[in-house]
PDB file of C-alpha atoms in Angstrom:
ATOM      1  CA  UNK A   1      -3.117  -4.875  16.342  1.00 86.00           C
ATOM      2  CA  UNK A   2      -5.144  -1.727  16.489  1.00 95.00           C
ATOM      3  CA  UNK A   3      -5.128   0.982  13.826  1.00 97.00           C
ATOM      4  CA  UNK A   4      -6.513   4.489  13.505  1.00 98.00           C
ATOM      5  CA  UNK A   5      -7.210   5.979  10.108  1.00 98.00           C
ATOM      6  CA  UNK A   6      -7.646   9.725   9.741  1.00 98.00           C
ATOM      7  CA  UNK A   7      -9.241  10.682   6.440  1.00 98.00           C
ATOM      8  CA  UNK A   8      -9.968  14.090   4.968  1.00 97.00           C
ATOM      9  CA  UNK A   9     -13.430  14.672   3.540  1.00 97.00           C
ATOM     10  CA  UNK A  10     -12.198  17.335   1.112  1.00 95.00           C
ATOM     11  CA  UNK A  11     -11.903  15.775  -2.371  1.00 95.00           C
ATOM     12  CA  UNK A  12     -14.069  13.011  -0.968  1.00 95.00           C
ATOM     13  CA  UNK A  13     -14.396  10.981  -4.152  1.00 95.00           C
ATOM     14  CA  UNK A  14     -10.632  10.413  -3.989  1.00 97.00           C
ATOM     15  CA  UNK A  15     -10.265  10.109  -0.213  1.00 97.00           C
ATOM     16  CA  UNK A  16     -13.096   7.565   0.022  1.00 97.00           C
ATOM     17  CA  UNK A  17     -11.161   5.372  -2.413  1.00 96.00           C
ATOM     18  CA  UNK A  18      -7.993   5.788  -0.352  1.00 97.00           C
ATOM     19  CA  UNK A  19      -9.912   4.776   2.767  1.00 98.00           C
ATOM     20  CA  UNK A  20     -11.530   1.771   1.131  1.00 97.00           C
ATOM     21  CA  UNK A  21      -8.169   0.590  -0.203  1.00 97.00           C
ATOM     22  CA  UNK A  22      -6.556   0.854   3.238  1.00 98.00           C
ATOM     23  CA  UNK A  23      -9.416  -0.953   5.000  1.00 98.00           C
ATOM     24  CA  UNK A  24      -9.544  -3.699   2.381  1.00 97.00           C
ATOM     25  CA  UNK A  25      -5.797  -4.298   2.646  1.00 97.00           C
ATOM     26  CA  UNK A  26      -5.875  -4.408   6.445  1.00 98.00           C
ATOM     27  CA  UNK A  27      -8.784  -6.879   6.272  1.00 98.00           C
ATOM     28  CA  UNK A  28      -6.780  -9.012   3.828  1.00 97.00           C
ATOM     29  CA  UNK A  29      -3.961  -9.081   6.380  1.00 97.00           C
ATOM     30  CA  UNK A  30      -6.271 -10.309   9.134  1.00 96.00           C
ATOM     31  CA  UNK A  31      -7.125  -7.008  10.798  1.00 96.00           C
ATOM     32  CA  UNK A  32     -10.788  -6.921  11.809  1.00 96.00           C
ATOM     33  CA  UNK A  33     -12.991  -3.876  11.288  1.00 96.00           C
ATOM     34  CA  UNK A  34     -13.417  -3.558  15.049  1.00 97.00           C
ATOM     35  CA  UNK A  35      -9.630  -3.126  15.335  1.00 96.00           C
ATOM     36  CA  UNK A  36      -9.792  -0.007  13.164  1.00 98.00           C
ATOM     37  CA  UNK A  37     -10.970   3.428  14.207  1.00 98.00           C
ATOM     38  CA  UNK A  38     -11.808   5.773  11.334  1.00 98.00           C
ATOM     39  CA  UNK A  39     -11.842   9.496  12.058  1.00 98.00           C
ATOM     40  CA  UNK A  40     -13.138  11.830   9.362  1.00 98.00           C
ATOM     41  CA  UNK A  41     -11.944  15.433   9.319  1.00 98.00           C
ATOM     42  CA  UNK A  42     -13.052  18.290   7.040  1.00 97.00           C
ATOM     43  CA  UNK A  43      -9.775  18.829   5.178  1.00 95.00           C
ATOM     44  CA  UNK A  44      -6.140  17.829   5.038  1.00 95.00           C
ATOM     45  CA  UNK A  45      -5.037  20.666   7.315  1.00 96.00           C
ATOM     46  CA  UNK A  46      -7.055  19.075  10.152  1.00 97.00           C
ATOM     47  CA  UNK A  47      -5.372  15.672   9.816  1.00 97.00           C
ATOM     48  CA  UNK A  48      -2.387  16.383  12.126  1.00 97.00           C
ATOM     49  CA  UNK A  49      -4.559  17.448  15.073  1.00 98.00           C
ATOM     50  CA  UNK A  50      -6.719  14.336  14.855  1.00 98.00           C
ATOM     51  CA  UNK A  51      -3.616  12.167  14.464  1.00 98.00           C
ATOM     52  CA  UNK A  52      -1.997  13.794  17.497  1.00 98.00           C
ATOM     53  CA  UNK A  53      -5.034  13.195  19.707  1.00 98.00           C
ATOM     54  CA  UNK A  54      -5.189   9.574  18.557  1.00 98.00           C
ATOM     55  CA  UNK A  55      -1.466   9.147  19.230  1.00 98.00           C
ATOM     56  CA  UNK A  56      -1.884  10.611  22.728  1.00 97.00           C
ATOM     57  CA  UNK A  57      -4.417   7.894  23.532  1.00 97.00           C
ATOM     58  CA  UNK A  58      -1.738   5.192  23.043  1.00 96.00           C
ATOM     59  CA  UNK A  59      -4.514   2.825  21.839  1.00 97.00           C
ATOM     60  CA  UNK A  60      -3.052   2.268  18.377  1.00 97.00           C
ATOM     61  CA  UNK A  61       0.055   0.671  16.940  1.00 96.00           C
ATOM     62  CA  UNK A  62      -0.121   2.919  13.857  1.00 98.00           C
ATOM     63  CA  UNK A  63      -2.110   5.823  12.504  1.00 98.00           C
ATOM     64  CA  UNK A  64      -2.763   6.051   8.780  1.00 98.00           C
ATOM     65  CA  UNK A  65      -3.385   9.561   7.454  1.00 98.00           C
ATOM     66  CA  UNK A  66      -5.261   9.825   4.162  1.00 98.00           C
ATOM     67  CA  UNK A  67      -6.091  12.890   2.126  1.00 97.00           C
ATOM     68  CA  UNK A  68      -5.917  14.496  -1.300  1.00 96.00           C
ATOM     69  CA  UNK A  69      -4.439  17.938  -1.814  1.00 93.00           C
ATOM     70  CA  UNK A  70      -4.867  18.946  -5.447  1.00 93.00           C
ATOM     71  CA  UNK A  71      -3.078  22.031  -6.740  1.00 91.00           C
ATOM     72  CA  UNK A  72      -5.178  25.001  -7.707  1.00 80.00           C
ATOM     73  CA  UNK A  73      -4.302  28.398  -9.060  1.00 77.00           C
ATOM     74  CA  UNK A  74      -3.066  29.925  -5.781  1.00 76.00           C
ATOM     75  CA  UNK A  75      -0.236  29.387  -3.314  1.00 78.00           C
ATOM     76  CA  UNK A  76      -2.701  27.794  -0.870  1.00 85.00           C
ATOM     77  CA  UNK A  77      -1.657  24.343  -2.120  1.00 85.00           C
ATOM     78  CA  UNK A  78       1.980  24.891  -1.119  1.00 85.00           C
ATOM     79  CA  UNK A  79       1.106  26.029   2.394  1.00 90.00           C
ATOM     80  CA  UNK A  80      -1.323  23.180   3.037  1.00 91.00           C
ATOM     81  CA  UNK A  81       1.133  20.565   1.770  1.00 91.00           C
ATOM     82  CA  UNK A  82       3.909  21.914   3.953  1.00 92.00           C
ATOM     83  CA  UNK A  83       1.814  22.200   7.109  1.00 95.00           C
ATOM     84  CA  UNK A  84       0.258  18.749   6.788  1.00 95.00           C
ATOM     85  CA  UNK A  85       3.522  16.966   6.052  1.00 95.00           C
ATOM     86  CA  UNK A  86       5.371  18.739   8.878  1.00 96.00           C
ATOM     87  CA  UNK A  87       2.526  18.125  11.302  1.00 96.00           C
ATOM     88  CA  UNK A  88       2.388  14.400  10.604  1.00 96.00           C
ATOM     89  CA  UNK A  89       6.163  14.077  10.833  1.00 96.00           C
ATOM     90  CA  UNK A  90       6.279  15.895  14.186  1.00 97.00           C
ATOM     91  CA  UNK A  91       3.629  13.607  15.675  1.00 97.00           C
ATOM     92  CA  UNK A  92       5.476  10.499  14.549  1.00 96.00           C
ATOM     93  CA  UNK A  93       8.692  11.662  16.178  1.00 96.00           C
ATOM     94  CA  UNK A  94       6.988  12.956  19.318  1.00 97.00           C
ATOM     95  CA  UNK A  95       5.117   9.717  20.008  1.00 96.00           C
ATOM     96  CA  UNK A  96       7.557   7.168  18.520  1.00 95.00           C
ATOM     97  CA  UNK A  97       4.665   5.718  16.570  1.00 96.00           C
ATOM     98  CA  UNK A  98       4.210   5.044  12.855  1.00 97.00           C
ATOM     99  CA  UNK A  99       2.185   7.906  11.409  1.00 98.00           C
ATOM    100  CA  UNK A 100       1.704   6.871   7.808  1.00 98.00           C
ATOM    101  CA  UNK A 101       1.544   9.682   5.274  1.00 97.00           C
ATOM    102  CA  UNK A 102      -1.015   8.527   2.723  1.00 97.00           C
ATOM    103  CA  UNK A 103      -1.835  12.021   1.581  1.00 96.00           C
ATOM    104  CA  UNK A 104      -1.829  12.649  -2.134  1.00 96.00           C
ATOM    105  CA  UNK A 105      -0.266  15.910  -3.271  1.00 94.00           C
ATOM    106  CA  UNK A 106      -0.989  16.201  -6.965  1.00 94.00           C
ATOM    107  CA  UNK A 107      -0.930  18.864  -9.617  1.00 93.00           C
ATOM    108  CA  UNK A 108      -4.348  17.915 -10.972  1.00 93.00           C
ATOM    109  CA  UNK A 109      -7.396  15.698 -10.546  1.00 93.00           C
ATOM    110  CA  UNK A 110      -6.187  13.151 -13.114  1.00 94.00           C
ATOM    111  CA  UNK A 111      -2.988  12.490 -11.137  1.00 94.00           C
ATOM    112  CA  UNK A 112      -5.055  11.921  -7.996  1.00 95.00           C
ATOM    113  CA  UNK A 113      -7.299   9.434  -9.797  1.00 95.00           C
ATOM    114  CA  UNK A 114      -4.235   7.575 -11.095  1.00 94.00           C
ATOM    115  CA  UNK A 115      -3.144   7.044  -7.468  1.00 94.00           C
ATOM    116  CA  UNK A 116      -6.336   5.316  -6.340  1.00 95.00           C
ATOM    117  CA  UNK A 117      -6.198   2.304  -8.611  1.00 90.00           C
ATOM    118  CA  UNK A 118      -4.796   3.667 -11.859  1.00 88.00           C
ATOM    119  CA  UNK A 119      -1.371   3.479 -13.447  1.00 88.00           C
ATOM    120  CA  UNK A 120       0.302   4.914 -10.337  1.00 88.00           C
ATOM    121  CA  UNK A 121      -1.019   2.148  -8.062  1.00 91.00           C
ATOM    122  CA  UNK A 122      -3.256   2.543  -5.056  1.00 95.00           C
ATOM    123  CA  UNK A 123      -1.864   4.773  -2.333  1.00 97.00           C
ATOM    124  CA  UNK A 124      -4.489   3.672   0.221  1.00 97.00           C
ATOM    125  CA  UNK A 125      -3.312   0.079  -0.125  1.00 97.00           C
ATOM    126  CA  UNK A 126       0.314   1.206   0.015  1.00 97.00           C
ATOM    127  CA  UNK A 127      -0.372   3.197   3.198  1.00 98.00           C
ATOM    128  CA  UNK A 128      -1.837   0.111   4.903  1.00 98.00           C
ATOM    129  CA  UNK A 129       1.138  -2.001   3.783  1.00 98.00           C
ATOM    130  CA  UNK A 130       3.531   0.637   5.113  1.00 98.00           C
ATOM    131  CA  UNK A 131       1.727   0.688   8.467  1.00 98.00           C
ATOM    132  CA  UNK A 132       2.080  -3.076   8.823  1.00 98.00           C
ATOM    133  CA  UNK A 133       5.763  -2.970   7.886  1.00 97.00           C
ATOM    134  CA  UNK A 134       6.527  -0.108  10.262  1.00 97.00           C
ATOM    135  CA  UNK A 135       4.784  -1.788  13.187  1.00 97.00           C
ATOM    136  CA  UNK A 136       7.091  -4.752  12.652  1.00 96.00           C
ATOM    137  CA  UNK A 137      10.160  -2.498  12.304  1.00 97.00           C
ATOM    138  CA  UNK A 138       9.354  -0.668  15.544  1.00 95.00           C
ATOM    139  CA  UNK A 139       8.753  -3.927  17.424  1.00 95.00           C
ATOM    140  CA  UNK A 140      12.077  -5.368  16.215  1.00 95.00           C
ATOM    141  CA  UNK A 141      14.033  -2.264  17.159  1.00 95.00           C
ATOM    142  CA  UNK A 142      12.449  -1.996  20.611  1.00 91.00           C
ATOM    143  CA  UNK A 143      12.990  -5.679  21.372  1.00 91.00           C
ATOM    144  CA  UNK A 144      16.747  -5.516  20.732  1.00 81.00           C
TER     145      UNK A 144
END
């Protein structure tokens, strides 16, 4: 299996933890580092474009998208969340490929930290698990 991981560099202390969790989980499941392509983008809004280009290549069974959008004092948060989630969803449906949405959308920094190994689990690990499950789901459906 071959995976691509697109990770935002904005809020990097959180996104690096998401990335490490995803890579560690994939390694635990027998996926070698050379079977993973990591693409770093400046912010969450750039994730859908990178994911689309990776999907177009047809080299990967799944693309994991990782980022952290943390609410500020303006409406910018709402627009970014909407655009990123819609973009990722459109790519998944256009290419019939699992595009895993491992992008945190939190009200504050503390909530983001809780989702990279705190009380709320580890969303990077969960994204990798979801990718593995969805690859199997797609294979089963297409083989029927």
